[in-house]
Amino acid sequence: MSEQTVPEDEQPESAAADELAFDVDDLPGGALAALEAVLMVADEPIPAVRLATVLALPTARVESLLDELAREYRGETGGRPRGFEVRRAGDGWRVYSAPVYADVVGRFVLEGQTARLTQAALETLAVIAYRQPVTRGQVSAVRGVNVDGVVRTLTTRGLVAEVGTDPSSGAVLYQTTGYFLERMGLSSLDEMPPLAPYLPDIDSFEGVDQAIGDSR
């Protein structure tokens, strides 16, 4: 009898688990907790297939785990409803605050708007403003430090926004918003002081996004 090929999505879980030095099912809380840990550090929706690759699990099982987490957070499995939920956004999954708490979360976010921007935030904002559209990796290369947290702060405050992805690396591109112009008292970016010549050319940082994994 000839040996039959088993479709990839029907291969035993152990085959995928062999890709890691350990099995996520052996971790405290098992695969469900491991998936939860990954989702908690994701700052953008992650496709189930990518989560499956990270956890070395079949995609079908990861999708089942995602559904289980979603039901658990809604309180459908016996526990209390959580203040957050995991849901699909586009072609990926991410943890969000539950919509029912939007007023509370909004109050917290707006309260933070009154705080002054840190020096790091101002420097990051300047790089984005003068070199937009630009990726986080490119901004990090200009400043010499990781800017992920700062960019999230600027995005939360409405000063910068995502405007697509870089065609060569797939990394998210950022640019300033109309609110940025309003806060700066400008009618257009052309009115900004001529600082750009003193900043490095973004093209000189080609490939930096792939190096740090800054892509969807």
mmCIF file of C-alpha atoms in Angstrom:
data_model
loop_
_atom_site.group_PDB
_atom_site.id
_atom_site.type_symbol
_atom_site.label_atom_id
_atom_site.label_comp_id
_atom_site.label_asym_id
_atom_site.label_seq_id
_atom_site.Cartn_x
_atom_site.Cartn_y
_atom_site.Cartn_z
ATOM 1 C CA MET A 1 0.000 0.000 0.000
ATOM 2 C CA SER A 2 1.410 3.408 -0.977
ATOM 3 C CA GLU A 3 1.890 6.041 1.700
ATOM 4 C CA GLN A 4 -0.774 8.750 1.628
ATOM 5 C CA THR A 5 0.050 12.412 2.195
ATOM 6 C CA VAL A 6 -1.853 13.988 5.054
ATOM 7 C CA PRO A 7 -3.120 17.507 4.324
ATOM 8 C CA GLU A 8 -1.233 20.163 6.306
ATOM 9 C CA ASP A 9 -4.327 21.325 8.219
ATOM 10 C CA GLU A 10 -5.000 17.707 9.304
ATOM 11 C CA GLN A 11 -1.481 16.881 10.492
ATOM 12 C CA PRO A 12 -1.181 15.914 14.169
ATOM 13 C CA GLU A 13 -0.458 18.759 16.576
ATOM 14 C CA SER A 14 2.838 17.175 17.587
ATOM 15 C CA ALA A 15 4.206 17.788 14.093
ATOM 16 C CA ALA A 16 3.734 21.530 14.485
ATOM 17 C CA ALA A 17 4.899 21.530 18.087
ATOM 18 C CA ASP A 18 8.229 20.028 17.016
ATOM 19 C CA GLU A 19 9.085 23.400 15.463
ATOM 20 C CA LEU A 20 9.597 24.785 18.976
ATOM 21 C CA ALA A 21 12.030 23.660 21.636
ATOM 22 C CA PHE A 22 9.000 23.205 23.885
ATOM 23 C CA ASP A 23 5.288 22.471 23.612
ATOM 24 C CA VAL A 24 2.994 25.380 24.514
ATOM 25 C CA ASP A 25 0.587 22.868 26.032
ATOM 26 C CA ASP A 26 3.218 22.168 28.711
ATOM 27 C CA LEU A 27 3.354 25.814 29.816
ATOM 28 C CA PRO A 28 1.320 27.000 32.844
ATOM 29 C CA GLY A 29 -2.193 27.499 31.536
ATOM 30 C CA GLY A 30 -1.399 25.609 28.363
ATOM 31 C CA ALA A 31 -1.880 26.815 24.808
ATOM 32 C CA LEU A 32 -4.797 29.044 25.817
ATOM 33 C CA ALA A 33 -2.615 31.071 28.188
ATOM 34 C CA ALA A 34 0.247 31.181 25.668
ATOM 35 C CA LEU A 35 -2.112 32.591 23.042
ATOM 36 C CA GLU A 36 -3.381 35.119 25.570
ATOM 37 C CA ALA A 37 0.164 36.243 26.363
ATOM 38 C CA VAL A 38 0.927 36.886 22.699
ATOM 39 C CA LEU A 39 -2.303 38.823 22.155
ATOM 40 C CA MET A 40 -1.590 41.034 25.165
ATOM 41 C CA VAL A 41 1.598 42.427 23.580
ATOM 42 C CA ALA A 42 0.180 42.835 20.063
ATOM 43 C CA ASP A 43 -0.385 46.461 19.066
ATOM 44 C CA GLU A 44 -2.258 45.578 15.878
ATOM 45 C CA PRO A 45 -4.580 42.747 14.724
ATOM 46 C CA ILE A 46 -2.686 39.477 14.220
ATOM 47 C CA PRO A 47 -3.934 36.906 11.660
ATOM 48 C CA ALA A 48 -4.733 33.463 13.064
ATOM 49 C CA VAL A 49 -2.204 31.881 10.714
ATOM 50 C CA ARG A 50 0.589 34.039 12.160
ATOM 51 C CA LEU A 51 -0.485 33.187 15.708
ATOM 52 C CA ALA A 52 -0.438 29.536 14.711
ATOM 53 C CA THR A 53 3.128 29.903 13.440
ATOM 54 C CA VAL A 54 4.278 31.576 16.662
ATOM 55 C CA LEU A 55 2.658 28.921 18.855
ATOM 56 C CA ALA A 56 3.547 26.029 16.512
ATOM 57 C CA LEU A 57 -0.081 24.877 16.466
ATOM 58 C CA PRO A 58 -2.489 24.098 13.618
ATOM 59 C CA THR A 59 -4.406 27.170 12.473
ATOM 60 C CA ALA A 60 -7.743 25.446 13.056
ATOM 61 C CA ARG A 61 -6.868 24.872 16.712
ATOM 62 C CA VAL A 62 -5.740 28.476 17.179
ATOM 63 C CA GLU A 63 -9.038 29.707 15.750
ATOM 64 C CA SER A 64 -10.861 27.441 18.205
ATOM 65 C CA LEU A 65 -8.768 28.835 21.076
ATOM 66 C CA LEU A 66 -9.560 32.383 19.975
ATOM 67 C CA ASP A 67 -13.273 31.619 20.056
ATOM 68 C CA GLU A 68 -12.844 30.092 23.518
ATOM 69 C CA LEU A 69 -11.054 33.199 24.795
ATOM 70 C CA ALA A 70 -13.748 35.432 23.336
ATOM 71 C CA ARG A 71 -16.474 33.466 25.131
ATOM 72 C CA GLU A 72 -14.501 33.431 28.384
ATOM 73 C CA TYR A 73 -14.008 37.208 28.321
ATOM 74 C CA ARG A 74 -17.739 37.714 27.709
ATOM 75 C CA GLY A 75 -18.500 35.627 30.797
ATOM 76 C CA GLU A 76 -20.162 32.848 28.836
ATOM 77 C CA THR A 77 -18.093 30.097 30.475
ATOM 78 C CA GLY A 78 -19.119 30.813 34.059
ATOM 79 C CA GLY A 79 -16.771 33.615 35.113
ATOM 80 C CA ARG A 80 -17.499 37.336 35.309
ATOM 81 C CA PRO A 81 -17.524 39.440 32.124
ATOM 82 C CA ARG A 82 -14.149 41.110 31.612
ATOM 83 C CA GLY A 83 -13.471 44.743 30.859
ATOM 84 C CA PHE A 84 -11.742 43.642 27.669
ATOM 85 C CA GLU A 85 -12.476 41.286 24.809
ATOM 86 C CA VAL A 86 -10.668 39.579 21.980
ATOM 87 C CA ARG A 87 -12.265 40.073 18.600
ATOM 88 C CA ARG A 88 -11.538 39.894 14.906
ATOM 89 C CA ALA A 89 -10.558 43.150 13.222
ATOM 90 C CA GLY A 90 -10.024 42.894 9.488
ATOM 91 C CA ASP A 91 -8.007 39.737 8.881
ATOM 92 C CA GLY A 92 -6.570 39.552 12.383
ATOM 93 C CA TRP A 93 -7.330 39.285 16.102
ATOM 94 C CA ARG A 94 -6.545 41.677 18.927
ATOM 95 C CA VAL A 95 -7.498 42.449 22.539
ATOM 96 C CA TYR A 96 -9.676 45.555 22.939
ATOM 97 C CA SER A 97 -11.496 47.193 25.829
ATOM 98 C CA ALA A 98 -15.146 46.092 25.841
ATOM 99 C CA PRO A 99 -17.473 48.611 24.107
ATOM 100 C CA VAL A 100 -19.755 48.838 27.159
ATOM 101 C CA TYR A 101 -16.921 50.625 29.003
ATOM 102 C CA ALA A 102 -16.288 53.147 26.210
ATOM 103 C CA ASP A 103 -17.328 56.133 28.345
ATOM 104 C CA VAL A 104 -14.965 55.176 31.162
ATOM 105 C CA VAL A 105 -12.057 54.487 28.819
ATOM 106 C CA GLY A 106 -12.753 57.686 26.884
ATOM 107 C CA ARG A 107 -12.622 59.699 30.094
ATOM 108 C CA PHE A 108 -9.234 58.208 30.928
ATOM 109 C CA VAL A 109 -7.848 58.838 27.429
ATOM 110 C CA LEU A 110 -9.103 62.414 27.290
ATOM 111 C CA GLU A 111 -7.694 63.129 30.727
ATOM 112 C CA GLY A 112 -4.286 62.133 29.402
ATOM 113 C CA GLN A 113 -4.605 64.702 26.624
ATOM 114 C CA THR A 114 -3.964 67.498 29.114
ATOM 115 C CA ALA A 115 -0.523 66.156 30.015
ATOM 116 C CA ARG A 116 2.471 67.711 28.283
ATOM 117 C CA LEU A 117 4.314 65.629 25.724
ATOM 118 C CA THR A 118 7.644 64.232 26.859
ATOM 119 C CA GLN A 119 10.874 65.133 25.111
ATOM 120 C CA ALA A 120 10.909 61.671 23.531
ATOM 121 C CA ALA A 121 7.376 62.180 22.198
ATOM 122 C CA LEU A 122 8.242 65.601 20.771
ATOM 123 C CA GLU A 123 11.342 64.241 19.026
ATOM 124 C CA THR A 124 9.396 61.306 17.593
ATOM 125 C CA LEU A 125 6.601 63.607 16.442
ATOM 126 C CA ALA A 126 9.144 65.855 14.720
ATOM 127 C CA VAL A 127 10.659 62.940 12.786
ATOM 128 C CA ILE A 128 7.213 61.774 11.659
ATOM 129 C CA ALA A 129 6.162 65.306 10.699
ATOM 130 C CA TYR A 130 9.257 65.971 8.570
ATOM 131 C CA ARG A 131 9.676 62.520 7.041
ATOM 132 C CA GLN A 132 6.088 61.309 6.660
ATOM 133 C CA PRO A 133 4.797 58.846 5.755
ATOM 134 C CA VAL A 134 7.258 56.836 7.813
ATOM 135 C CA THR A 135 7.386 53.515 9.678
ATOM 136 C CA ARG A 136 8.160 52.997 13.354
ATOM 137 C CA GLY A 137 11.338 51.197 12.366
ATOM 138 C CA GLN A 138 12.541 54.173 10.357
ATOM 139 C CA VAL A 139 11.749 56.586 13.196
ATOM 140 C CA SER A 140 13.591 54.296 15.622
ATOM 141 C CA ALA A 141 16.594 54.294 13.296
ATOM 142 C CA VAL A 142 16.649 58.102 13.194
ATOM 143 C CA ARG A 143 16.296 58.478 16.978
ATOM 144 C CA GLY A 144 18.437 55.494 17.917
ATOM 145 C CA VAL A 145 15.856 54.094 20.353
ATOM 146 C CA ASN A 146 12.687 52.008 20.173
ATOM 147 C CA VAL A 147 9.680 54.279 19.625
ATOM 148 C CA ASP A 148 6.799 51.781 19.734
ATOM 149 C CA GLY A 149 5.361 53.104 23.010
ATOM 150 C CA VAL A 150 5.810 56.736 21.997
ATOM 151 C CA VAL A 151 4.074 56.199 18.662
ATOM 152 C CA ARG A 152 1.165 54.545 20.476
ATOM 153 C CA THR A 153 0.907 57.612 22.723
ATOM 154 C CA LEU A 154 0.947 59.973 19.747
ATOM 155 C CA THR A 155 -1.685 57.854 17.997
ATOM 156 C CA THR A 156 -3.896 57.806 21.100
ATOM 157 C CA ARG A 157 -3.699 61.578 21.302
ATOM 158 C CA GLY A 158 -4.721 61.865 17.672
ATOM 159 C CA LEU A 159 -1.509 63.568 16.592
ATOM 160 C CA VAL A 160 -0.464 60.786 14.196
ATOM 161 C CA ALA A 161 -2.400 58.058 12.414
ATOM 162 C CA GLU A 162 -1.822 54.908 10.376
ATOM 163 C CA VAL A 163 -1.992 55.548 6.638
ATOM 164 C CA GLY A 164 -1.371 52.131 5.098
ATOM 165 C CA THR A 165 1.691 49.933 4.792
ATOM 166 C CA ASP A 166 5.082 50.217 3.169
ATOM 167 C CA PRO A 167 4.952 48.224 -0.108
ATOM 168 C CA SER A 168 8.435 46.778 0.320
ATOM 169 C CA SER A 169 8.346 45.737 3.992
ATOM 170 C CA GLY A 170 4.639 45.593 4.905
ATOM 171 C CA ALA A 171 5.347 47.819 7.940
ATOM 172 C CA VAL A 172 2.673 50.270 9.048
ATOM 173 C CA LEU A 173 3.160 53.836 7.820
ATOM 174 C CA TYR A 174 2.371 56.844 10.011
ATOM 175 C CA GLN A 175 1.758 60.488 9.273
ATOM 176 C CA THR A 176 0.516 63.518 11.184
ATOM 177 C CA THR A 177 -3.177 64.396 11.364
ATOM 178 C CA GLY A 178 -5.333 67.466 10.951
ATOM 179 C CA TYR A 179 -5.447 67.673 14.732
ATOM 180 C CA PHE A 180 -1.652 67.969 14.729
ATOM 181 C CA LEU A 181 -1.874 71.002 12.436
ATOM 182 C CA GLU A 182 -4.589 72.486 14.642
ATOM 183 C CA ARG A 183 -2.504 72.068 17.804
ATOM 184 C CA MET A 184 0.561 73.518 16.075
ATOM 185 C CA GLY A 185 -1.411 76.489 14.717
ATOM 186 C CA LEU A 186 -0.595 75.571 11.123
ATOM 187 C CA SER A 187 -2.822 75.484 8.067
ATOM 188 C CA SER A 188 -0.513 73.107 6.185
ATOM 189 C CA LEU A 189 2.751 71.211 6.597
ATOM 190 C CA ASP A 190 4.419 73.714 4.272
ATOM 191 C CA GLU A 191 4.371 76.232 7.120
ATOM 192 C CA MET A 192 6.685 74.144 9.320
ATOM 193 C CA PRO A 193 10.201 75.523 9.904
ATOM 194 C CA PRO A 194 12.846 74.191 7.452
ATOM 195 C CA LEU A 195 14.264 71.526 9.751
ATOM 196 C CA ALA A 196 14.056 68.614 7.296
ATOM 197 C CA PRO A 197 17.528 69.140 5.727
ATOM 198 C CA TYR A 198 19.094 68.339 9.105
ATOM 199 C CA LEU A 199 17.383 64.937 9.385
ATOM 200 C CA PRO A 200 18.801 61.767 7.779
ATOM 201 C CA ASP A 201 17.246 60.629 4.520
ATOM 202 C CA ILE A 202 14.694 57.879 5.307
ATOM 203 C CA ASP A 203 15.820 55.983 2.187
ATOM 204 C CA SER A 204 19.147 55.374 3.915
ATOM 205 C CA PHE A 205 17.325 53.094 6.394
ATOM 206 C CA GLU A 206 15.986 50.675 3.782
ATOM 207 C CA GLY A 207 15.490 47.213 5.248
ATOM 208 C CA VAL A 208 15.310 48.346 8.874
ATOM 209 C CA ASP A 209 11.664 47.254 9.203
ATOM 210 C CA GLN A 210 12.437 43.682 8.205
ATOM 211 C CA ALA A 211 15.356 43.660 10.636
ATOM 212 C CA ILE A 212 13.141 44.504 13.623
ATOM 213 C CA GLY A 213 10.056 42.645 12.417
ATOM 214 C CA ASP A 214 7.934 45.813 12.161
ATOM 215 C CA SER A 215 5.252 44.449 9.855
ATOM 216 C CA ARG A 216 1.714 43.152 10.007
#
